[in-house]
Coordinates of C-alpha atoms in Angstrom, one line a residue:
Chain H
M187 CA -6.1 18.5 -10.3
N188 CA -7.7 16.2 -8.1
K189 CA -6.2 13.3 -7.6
K190 CA -8.7 10.7 -7.1
L191 CA -9.9 8.5 -9.4
S192 CA -14.0 7.8 -10.7
G193 CA -14.3 6.5 -14.3
A194 CA -11.7 4.1 -15.9
Q195 CA -11.7 1.8 -18.6
L196 CA -9.3 -0.1 -20.2
V197 CA -8.4 1.5 -23.7
L198 CA -7.0 -1.5 -26.4
V199 CA -4.7 0.5 -29.3
P200 CA -4.1 -2.6 -32.3
I201 CA -0.3 -1.9 -33.1
T202 CA 0.1 -1.9 -36.7
R203 CA 3.1 -0.9 -37.5
V204 CA 6.5 0.2 -36.6
G205 CA 5.3 4.0 -36.4
V206 CA 2.7 6.0 -36.0
N207 CA -0.3 4.2 -34.2
R208 CA -3.4 6.0 -33.8
L209 CA -5.2 5.9 -30.2
P210 CA -9.2 4.1 -31.5
F211 CA -12.2 6.6 -30.6
V212 CA -13.6 6.0 -27.4
E213 CA -17.3 7.1 -26.5
N214 CA -17.8 7.4 -22.8
I215 CA -14.1 9.3 -22.4
A216 CA -14.9 11.7 -25.4
K217 CA -15.9 15.0 -24.3
R218 CA -14.6 14.1 -20.6
Y219 CA -11.3 15.5 -18.1
V220 CA -8.8 13.2 -18.3
K221 CA -6.5 12.3 -15.0
F222 CA -3.9 10.0 -16.2
I223 CA -3.2 7.3 -18.5
D224 CA -1.3 4.1 -17.6
F225 CA 0.4 1.5 -19.4
V226 CA -0.3 -1.9 -18.5
A227 CA 1.9 -4.7 -19.5
T228 CA -0.1 -8.0 -19.5
D229 CA -0.5 -10.6 -22.1
Y230 CA -4.0 -11.9 -22.6
L231 CA -6.3 -9.4 -23.0
P232 CA -10.6 -9.6 -21.6
D233 CA -12.4 -10.0 -24.1
T234 CA -10.0 -10.9 -27.3
T235 CA -7.7 -13.8 -27.9
A236 CA -5.4 -10.8 -29.4
R237 CA -1.4 -10.6 -26.8
G238 CA -0.9 -7.4 -25.4
I239 CA 2.8 -6.1 -25.3
M240 CA 4.8 -7.3 -22.3
S241 CA 6.7 -4.0 -21.9
S242 CA 7.2 -0.6 -22.8
N243 CA 10.3 -0.4 -24.7
G244 CA 10.5 1.5 -27.9
M245 CA 7.5 3.0 -27.6
F246 CA 6.4 6.5 -27.0
I247 CA 2.7 8.3 -26.7
T248 CA 1.8 11.7 -28.3
I249 CA -1.6 13.3 -26.1
A250 CA -3.3 16.1 -28.2
D251 CA -6.0 18.3 -26.4
M252 CA -9.2 18.1 -27.0
Y253 CA -9.3 20.4 -30.4
G254 CA -6.2 18.3 -31.8
N255 CA -3.8 20.7 -32.1
T256 CA -1.7 21.5 -28.9
K257 CA 0.1 18.6 -27.8
L258 CA -0.2 18.0 -24.1
M259 CA 2.5 15.1 -24.3
D260 CA 4.8 15.0 -27.3
N261 CA 6.7 11.4 -27.5
L262 CA 6.3 10.6 -24.1
P263 CA 8.6 7.8 -23.3
M264 CA 5.4 5.2 -22.9
S265 CA 7.9 3.1 -19.6
R266 CA 7.0 7.0 -17.7
L267 CA 3.3 6.0 -18.2
D268 CA 4.4 2.3 -17.0
Y269 CA 3.0 3.0 -13.4
A270 CA 3.4 -1.4 -11.9
N271 CA 7.0 -0.6 -12.6
I272 CA 8.8 -0.8 -9.8
N273 CA 10.5 2.5 -10.7
A274 CA 8.1 4.6 -13.0
G275 CA 7.0 6.9 -9.0
V276 CA 4.2 8.8 -9.4
R277 CA 1.4 9.0 -11.5
Q278 CA 2.6 11.7 -15.0
A279 CA -0.7 13.7 -14.8
I280 CA -3.3 14.6 -18.0
G281 CA -6.0 16.1 -16.4
A282 CA -7.3 17.9 -19.5
K283 CA -9.9 16.9 -22.3
I284 CA -8.2 15.2 -25.1
S285 CA -9.0 14.0 -28.7
M286 CA -8.2 10.3 -29.5
Q287 CA -8.3 10.5 -32.5
D288 CA -5.9 13.1 -32.6
C289 CA -3.7 10.4 -30.0
F290 CA -1.0 8.4 -31.4
I291 CA 1.9 5.8 -30.3
T292 CA 5.1 5.9 -32.1
N293 CA 5.9 1.9 -32.0
M294 CA 10.0 1.6 -32.8
S295 CA 9.5 -2.2 -32.2
A296 CA 8.8 -4.8 -34.8
S297 CA 8.0 -7.3 -32.7
N298 CA 4.7 -5.3 -31.0
V299 CA 3.4 -5.8 -34.7
G300 CA 0.0 -7.7 -34.4
K301 CA -0.5 -6.6 -30.7
M302 CA -2.8 -5.0 -28.6
C303 CA -1.3 -2.1 -26.7
A304 CA -3.7 -1.7 -23.7
L305 CA -3.7 1.3 -21.6
M306 CA -5.8 2.6 -18.8
V307 CA -7.5 5.6 -18.9
Y308 CA -9.5 7.3 -16.0
Y309 CA -11.5 10.1 -16.2
D310 CA -13.4 12.3 -14.3
L311 CA -17.0 10.9 -13.9
E312 CA -19.0 12.7 -12.1
E313 CA -22.1 10.8 -12.7
F314 CA -20.8 7.9 -10.4
S315 CA -18.9 9.3 -7.7
R316 CA -19.5 11.3 -4.7
R317 CA -18.2 14.2 -2.3
N318 CA -17.0 13.3 1.7
M319 CA -19.9 13.4 3.4
S320 CA -17.7 11.9 6.9
D321 CA -14.3 10.6 7.6
K322 CA -14.7 7.9 9.3
T323 CA -14.7 5.1 7.3
I324 CA -15.3 1.5 6.8
V325 CA -13.3 -1.6 5.2
D326 CA -15.0 -5.2 4.0
F327 CA -13.6 -7.9 2.2
V328 CA -15.3 -9.3 -0.8
T329 CA -14.2 -12.3 -2.3
V330 CA -15.8 -13.5 -6.3
P331 CA -15.2 -16.7 -7.4
I332 CA -13.7 -17.3 -10.8
V333 CA -15.9 -19.9 -12.8
T334 CA -14.9 -18.9 -16.0
C335 CA -12.1 -18.4 -18.1
Q336 CA -13.8 -15.4 -20.0
R337 CA -15.8 -12.7 -18.7
Y338 CA -19.0 -12.4 -16.2
N339 CA -16.9 -13.8 -13.3
K340 CA -20.0 -12.2 -10.6
F341 CA -19.7 -10.1 -7.8
P342 CA -21.7 -11.9 -4.8
D343 CA -24.5 -9.3 -3.5
S344 CA -23.4 -7.5 -0.4
D345 CA -26.7 -6.5 1.8
R346 CA -23.5 -4.4 3.9
M347 CA -22.3 -2.3 0.8
A348 CA -25.0 -1.8 -0.6
G349 CA -25.5 1.7 -1.8
K350 CA -22.1 2.8 -0.7
R351 CA -19.7 5.3 -1.5
F352 CA -16.5 3.6 -2.3
R353 CA -12.7 5.0 -1.3
R354 CA -10.4 2.4 -1.4
I355 CA -10.5 -0.9 -3.7
L356 CA -7.5 -2.8 -2.3
L357 CA -6.0 -5.9 -3.3
D358 CA -3.4 -8.3 -1.9
T359 CA -0.9 -10.4 -3.9
Y360 CA -0.1 -12.5 -1.3
N361 CA -2.6 -14.2 0.6
T362 CA -3.7 -17.6 -1.0
I363 CA -7.1 -18.1 1.5
A364 CA -9.6 -15.4 2.4
P365 CA -11.5 -15.0 5.8
D366 CA -14.3 -17.4 3.7
F367 CA -11.3 -19.8 3.2
S368 CA -11.7 -19.6 -0.4
Q369 CA -8.6 -20.5 -2.1
L370 CA -7.1 -17.3 -3.4
V371 CA -5.6 -16.9 -7.3
N372 CA -1.9 -16.7 -7.2
Q373 CA -0.2 -13.2 -7.7
A374 CA 1.6 -15.3 -10.8
Y375 CA -1.8 -15.3 -12.2
L376 CA -3.1 -11.6 -11.3
N377 CA -1.8 -9.7 -14.5
S378 CA -4.4 -11.8 -16.9
V379 CA -7.9 -10.8 -14.5
F380 CA -9.8 -7.5 -15.1
V381 CA -12.1 -6.0 -13.1
T382 CA -15.8 -3.9 -14.2
L383 CA -18.3 -2.3 -12.0
R384 CA -21.2 -1.3 -12.8
K385 CA -23.7 1.1 -12.0
G386 CA -26.9 0.4 -13.9
S387 CA -25.8 -0.1 -17.4
Y388 CA -22.9 2.4 -17.2
N389 CA -19.5 0.6 -16.9
V390 CA -17.6 3.1 -14.0
V391 CA -14.7 0.6 -13.7
E392 CA -14.3 -0.7 -17.0
N393 CA -11.6 -3.6 -17.6
M394 CA -9.1 -2.3 -14.9
P395 CA -6.6 -4.7 -14.7
I396 CA -6.7 -5.6 -10.7
K397 CA -2.9 -5.5 -10.8
L398 CA -2.7 -2.4 -10.4
L399 CA -5.1 -2.2 -7.0
Q400 CA -2.0 -3.1 -5.7
Q401 CA -1.0 -0.4 -3.7
Y402 CA 1.2 -1.8 -1.2
A403 CA 3.5 -1.7 -4.6
F404 CA 3.3 2.2 -5.7
L405 CA 4.2 5.0 -4.1
E406 CA 1.4 7.1 -4.4
K407 CA -1.8 5.8 -2.6
T408 CA -4.6 5.4 -5.1
E409 CA -8.1 7.1 -4.3
W410 CA -11.8 6.6 -5.3
A411 CA -14.1 9.9 -5.4
N412 CA -16.6 8.1 -3.4
I413 CA -17.7 5.6 -6.7
I414 CA -21.0 4.3 -6.5
F415 CA -21.7 1.0 -8.3
D416 CA -23.7 -1.8 -8.5
F417 CA -22.6 -5.2 -6.7
N418 CA -24.4 -7.9 -8.5
S419 CA -23.6 -6.5 -11.5
S420 CA -20.0 -6.5 -11.5
Y421 CA -18.3 -9.0 -12.1
I422 CA -14.2 -9.9 -13.3
T423 CA -12.8 -11.0 -16.9
I424 CA -9.9 -13.6 -16.9
G425 CA -8.3 -12.5 -20.4
G426 CA -7.7 -14.3 -23.4
A427 CA -11.6 -14.8 -24.3
G428 CA -11.1 -18.2 -22.9
T429 CA -7.8 -18.9 -25.1
I430 CA -5.5 -18.4 -21.5
T431 CA -3.0 -22.0 -20.3
G432 CA -3.2 -22.7 -16.9
Q433 CA -7.0 -22.3 -16.5
S434 CA -6.9 -24.4 -13.5
N435 CA -4.7 -21.6 -12.2
Y436 CA -8.2 -19.6 -12.2
L437 CA -11.1 -21.9 -11.9
D438 CA -12.0 -23.1 -8.8
H439 CA -10.4 -20.3 -7.1
S440 CA -11.3 -16.4 -6.1
I441 CA -9.8 -13.4 -6.1
M442 CA -10.3 -10.7 -3.0
F443 CA -10.5 -7.6 -2.1
N444 CA -10.1 -5.0 0.9
F445 CA -13.1 -2.4 0.0
E446 CA -13.4 0.5 2.4
Y447 CA -15.9 3.4 2.0
E448 CA -17.7 6.2 3.7
A449 CA -19.2 4.5 6.7
Chain W
M133 CA -1.9 20.1 6.5
T134 CA 0.3 17.1 7.8
Q135 CA 0.1 14.0 10.2
I136 CA 1.6 14.2 13.5
T137 CA 2.2 11.0 15.2
Q138 CA 2.5 11.3 19.1
N139 CA 3.2 8.1 19.8
I140 CA 3.9 4.5 18.6
D141 CA 3.7 1.6 21.1
L142 CA 5.2 -1.6 19.8
V143 CA 2.5 -4.7 21.0
Q144 CA 4.1 -8.2 20.6
I145 CA 2.3 -11.4 19.6
P146 CA 4.0 -13.9 21.0
L147 CA 2.4 -17.2 19.0
R148 CA 0.9 -21.2 19.6
R149 CA 0.3 -23.5 17.4
G150 CA -2.1 -24.1 16.3
V151 CA -3.7 -21.0 17.7
R152 CA -5.2 -18.9 14.5
E153 CA -6.5 -15.8 16.9
Y154 CA -5.9 -13.6 18.8
F155 CA -6.7 -10.2 20.4
L156 CA -4.9 -7.3 21.0
P157 CA -3.9 -6.3 24.7
N158 CA -6.7 -5.0 26.8
N159 CA -4.0 -3.4 29.4
A160 CA -2.2 -0.8 26.6
D161 CA -1.8 2.8 27.1
W162 CA -3.9 2.9 23.7
K163 CA -6.6 1.5 25.3
D164 CA -8.8 4.8 25.2
Q165 CA -7.3 6.6 23.2
V166 CA -7.8 7.7 18.6
I167 CA -6.0 4.9 17.2
D168 CA -4.2 6.5 13.8
K169 CA -3.0 3.0 12.1
I170 CA -1.7 -0.2 13.0
V171 CA 1.6 -1.3 11.3
M172 CA 2.9 -4.8 11.3
V173 CA 6.3 -6.2 10.9
L174 CA 6.6 -9.2 8.8
P175 CA 9.7 -9.4 7.7
Y176 CA 10.4 -11.6 4.0
Y177 CA 12.5 -13.8 5.9
Y178 CA 12.9 -16.1 9.2
G179 CA 15.8 -14.2 11.5
L180 CA 14.6 -11.1 12.6
Q181 CA 14.3 -11.1 15.8
S182 CA 11.7 -9.1 18.3
P183 CA 14.1 -6.2 20.8
V184 CA 11.1 -7.5 23.3
D185 CA 12.6 -10.9 24.4
G186 CA 14.7 -12.3 20.6
A187 CA 11.5 -14.2 19.9
Y188 CA 11.7 -14.5 16.0
L189 CA 9.2 -12.8 13.9
Q190 CA 6.7 -14.8 11.8
P191 CA 8.2 -14.1 7.9
L192 CA 5.9 -13.3 5.1
Y193 CA 7.9 -16.4 2.7
G194 CA 8.2 -19.7 4.5
G195 CA 5.3 -18.2 7.1
N196 CA 1.5 -17.9 6.4
P197 CA 0.9 -15.2 4.7
D198 CA -2.9 -15.0 5.2
I199 CA -3.3 -12.7 8.7
Y200 CA -5.7 -10.7 9.0
L201 CA -7.4 -7.8 10.7
D202 CA -11.0 -6.9 12.1
I203 CA -11.2 -4.3 13.8
Y204 CA -14.0 -2.8 16.0
S205 CA -14.9 0.5 17.6
D206 CA -14.9 1.2 21.1
D207 CA -19.1 1.3 20.6
E208 CA -18.5 -2.7 19.4
K209 CA -19.6 -1.4 15.4
L210 CA -17.2 -3.3 13.1
I211 CA -15.2 -0.7 10.8
C212 CA -12.8 -4.1 9.5
N213 CA -13.8 -7.3 8.4
G214 CA -10.9 -9.1 7.4
L215 CA -8.1 -6.5 6.4
S216 CA -5.4 -8.2 4.9
V217 CA -2.0 -7.9 6.0
Q218 CA -0.3 -6.8 2.8
N219 CA -2.7 -3.5 3.7
L220 CA -0.4 -3.8 7.2
L221 CA 2.4 -3.9 6.0
F222 CA 5.5 -1.4 6.9
Q223 CA 6.8 -1.3 3.6
N224 CA 3.4 -0.3 2.8
Q225 CA 3.1 3.3 1.2
Y226 CA -0.3 4.2 2.7
P227 CA -1.3 1.8 5.3
H228 CA -4.9 1.6 6.1
E229 CA -5.9 4.5 8.5
I230 CA -8.3 3.5 11.2
K231 CA -8.7 7.2 12.9
S232 CA -10.8 5.2 15.6
K233 CA -10.6 4.4 19.2
I234 CA -11.1 0.8 19.2
S235 CA -12.2 -2.6 21.2
T236 CA -9.5 -4.4 22.1
D237 CA -12.1 -6.9 23.9
L238 CA -13.8 -7.9 20.0
S239 CA -11.3 -6.7 17.9
R240 CA -8.4 -9.4 16.4
I241 CA -6.1 -10.5 13.8
Y242 CA -6.3 -14.1 12.8
F243 CA -4.7 -16.7 10.0
A244 CA -7.1 -18.1 7.6
E245 CA -5.1 -21.6 8.3
D246 CA -2.9 -22.8 11.0
P247 CA 0.3 -20.4 11.3
V248 CA 3.5 -22.3 9.9
F249 CA 6.4 -22.7 11.7
S250 CA 9.5 -24.0 10.8
E251 CA 10.2 -27.5 11.5
E252 CA 13.9 -27.6 13.0
G253 CA 12.4 -26.2 15.9
D254 CA 9.5 -24.8 18.6
E255 CA 11.1 -22.1 19.8
Q256 CA 8.5 -18.8 19.8
R257 CA 7.0 -17.3 17.5
C258 CA 5.7 -13.5 17.7
L259 CA 4.3 -11.6 15.7
L260 CA 5.5 -7.4 15.7
L261 CA 3.1 -4.8 15.8
Y262 CA 3.3 -1.2 16.0
V263 CA 0.6 1.2 16.9
Y264 CA 0.1 4.7 16.1
Y265 CA -2.4 6.3 18.2
G266 CA -2.7 10.6 19.3
G267 CA -2.1 12.1 16.4
S268 CA -3.3 15.1 15.3
Q269 CA -2.4 17.6 12.1
I270 CA -0.9 21.2 12.0
M271 CA -1.0 23.2 9.0
D272 CA 1.7 23.2 7.3
P273 CA 5.1 23.4 9.1
E274 CA 8.3 25.6 8.2
P275 CA 10.5 23.0 6.4
S276 CA 13.5 22.1 8.2
R277 CA 16.9 24.1 7.3
K278 CA 19.3 21.7 8.0
N279 CA 20.3 18.2 8.5
V280 CA 23.5 16.1 9.3
S281 CA 23.7 13.0 9.1
V282 CA 26.3 10.3 11.3
Q283 CA 27.3 7.6 10.2
I284 CA 27.0 4.9 13.2
N285 CA 28.9 1.3 13.7
L286 CA 27.4 -1.4 16.1
T287 CA 28.8 -4.0 17.4
A288 CA 26.4 -6.9 18.3
G289 CA 23.4 -6.5 21.1
Q290 CA 25.5 -3.0 21.5
R291 CA 23.0 0.0 22.5
M292 CA 24.4 3.9 21.7
S293 CA 21.8 6.5 23.3
F294 CA 21.4 9.6 21.3
R295 CA 23.8 12.1 23.6
E296 CA 26.3 9.8 22.5
I297 CA 25.6 9.8 19.4
I298 CA 25.1 14.2 19.4
E299 CA 27.3 14.9 21.6
A300 CA 30.2 12.7 19.8
Y301 CA 29.5 13.1 16.5
V302 CA 27.0 15.6 15.8
H303 CA 27.5 19.3 17.1
V304 CA 23.7 20.2 16.7
N305 CA 20.9 22.1 19.2
Y306 CA 19.7 18.5 20.1
Q307 CA 16.5 20.5 21.5
K308 CA 15.0 21.5 17.9
I309 CA 16.1 18.3 15.8
R310 CA 12.6 17.9 13.9
S311 CA 12.8 14.0 12.4
I312 CA 15.2 11.8 12.4
T313 CA 15.6 9.3 9.5
V314 CA 18.1 6.4 8.6
T315 CA 19.7 4.8 6.1
R316 CA 20.7 1.3 5.7
D317 CA 21.9 -0.8 2.4
N318 CA 22.1 -4.6 2.2
T319 CA 25.5 -5.2 3.2
N320 CA 26.0 -5.8 6.6
Y321 CA 22.7 -5.6 7.2
A322 CA 21.3 -6.5 10.8
P323 CA 17.7 -4.9 12.5
V324 CA 18.3 -1.9 15.0
F325 CA 15.6 -0.5 16.9
L326 CA 15.2 3.1 17.8
T327 CA 13.7 4.4 21.2
L328 CA 12.3 7.7 21.0
R329 CA 11.2 9.9 24.6
D330 CA 10.8 13.2 25.6
C331 CA 11.5 15.1 28.4
Q332 CA 8.1 15.5 29.8
L333 CA 7.4 12.1 29.3
K334 CA 4.6 12.9 26.9
Y335 CA 5.1 11.8 23.8
S336 CA 6.7 7.7 23.0
F337 CA 8.2 5.6 20.4
V338 CA 9.3 2.3 21.8
N339 CA 11.3 0.0 20.6
I340 CA 11.0 1.1 16.7
Y341 CA 12.0 -1.3 13.8
D342 CA 14.2 1.4 12.1
A343 CA 12.1 0.4 8.8
L344 CA 9.6 2.5 10.2
F345 CA 12.1 5.6 9.9
K346 CA 13.4 4.9 6.4
Q347 CA 13.6 7.5 3.6
Y348 CA 15.5 5.9 0.4
Q349 CA 14.8 3.6 -2.4
I350 CA 16.8 1.2 -4.0
Y351 CA 15.7 0.7 -7.4
G352 CA 14.9 -2.9 -8.5
N353 CA 15.2 -3.9 -5.2
A354 CA 11.1 -5.3 -3.6
D355 CA 12.8 -5.4 0.5
H356 CA 13.0 -1.6 0.5
R357 CA 11.0 1.2 -0.2
R358 CA 10.8 4.8 0.4
V359 CA 8.4 5.6 3.6
T360 CA 7.3 8.1 4.4
H361 CA 8.2 9.5 8.1
D362 CA 5.7 11.7 10.1
I363 CA 7.2 14.6 11.7
F364 CA 7.9 14.9 15.1
P365 CA 5.2 17.3 17.5
E366 CA 6.9 20.7 17.7
D367 CA 7.9 20.1 21.4
F368 CA 8.8 17.2 21.2
D369 CA 12.1 17.9 24.1
L370 CA 14.2 14.4 22.7
D371 CA 15.6 13.2 26.6
M372 CA 19.3 12.1 25.4
D373 CA 19.8 9.4 28.1
Y374 CA 16.4 7.9 27.6
S375 CA 16.8 7.8 23.3
Y376 CA 18.5 4.9 21.8
L377 CA 19.7 3.1 19.0
Q378 CA 20.3 -0.8 19.4
N379 CA 21.4 -3.2 17.2
S380 CA 19.2 -6.0 18.5
S381 CA 21.4 -9.3 16.5
M382 CA 23.6 -10.6 19.1
V383 CA 25.6 -11.6 16.0
N384 CA 26.3 -9.5 13.8
P385 CA 27.2 -6.1 13.9
T386 CA 25.6 -3.3 12.6
T387 CA 26.4 -0.4 10.0
V388 CA 23.4 2.8 10.3
V389 CA 23.6 6.4 8.7
I390 CA 21.1 8.7 10.7
T391 CA 19.9 11.4 9.4
F392 CA 18.7 15.5 11.7
E393 CA 16.6 16.8 10.9
Y394 CA 17.0 20.5 12.5

């Protein structure tokens, strides 16, 4: 399986009971080849005031194939999908088309009831990815100013990177000031920041927690399959739909990425 | 395919108060070579000293983490614009790969703000970089069949050549060594630097910080991660007298477990 990522979408699973909680149907992922699923431990979620689950303890996931009658993962401890956990190791591959309605989370913890379990689903998206045409790459930085603690903190236009094919998207969590002297959001508050990369009207990457882009911390190399997207329609979302506490930690600050793309 | 590193050069950049921008040296051996990657050693805390002259390395905490790299290729194209320090650190499993000849006249390391120095003193501070160059790829090599580990105790400032280690402690045909890895633990920890030379002087690994050869992970400790080491070139004929370990601390003894694969 080609481990390079193309499509990615955050799926929120309402945990309504102790026991089985089914995944919602997501049209973009249906009939798509799913590569990985990450459990995302975050409190504030994009575009909702519902709170997220901060720990994978007491949760197990079952993934069914596209016909719904074969379990690709049968009650796998959710901690195995907690990629951002320092002890997690490499991502657990799925490598198949799945039936989301036949997938479920078995929740054993009463404290999780009423919250949302956030799963980052990575799937094959051939329409917005390309093969390598060159070995040479260029790295640039982009700072996204945070003007609202909700959606649509828009990426700045970039002539230099317009129409490029992107291979790596890197986040540095130590920096406090960007090369353009923007004040950066402190690493303590990055858990509630999500990025959406759009091409036209399609979300190539939708609500991806930016903490998952911190390559420094992870054992497995995260690479993208020369994905294409438009800067002028992509944006950052702060979780909580305006209810997040400590908004001054975000407003008047910026998020900085390093983008590596084909030269 | 496996990437082989043929040379790692140590570059020490002295820092000055009020100076934010530093250029790479013009007279380095790798000036006209294809650079594989540049790895920066930023220890978490103050106290690590350079093996060259004892200058203190700029730390990550208590120093200034806003360090960026601009790299120009030899034909003056900007190939890295504002690459941030976390993508260069030695702890990173996958530091950014440059894979190009670079212009040392234009390429620079810079701080977004003035570098922070401690208030106690005006002692010399530096940045330590390792430039990997001259790499090549080979088809999947045969795996090493044997390995042997030996624990070495180094007193403060002690240097021990590989001839002393291998002849005294390890009975192995040293001409067939495929790789060397280092294991450290948190107790009794003083930095150790390795210098590895081959008899033909074709390859050079000078004063390499031991963390670049580490291959272990301590759970729950963010300071130590598994770092994949590069296998040595197959024709690397280790010069036993001029390859050595050095405890760079002038105060503390230390213990190193070194593993030879052959």
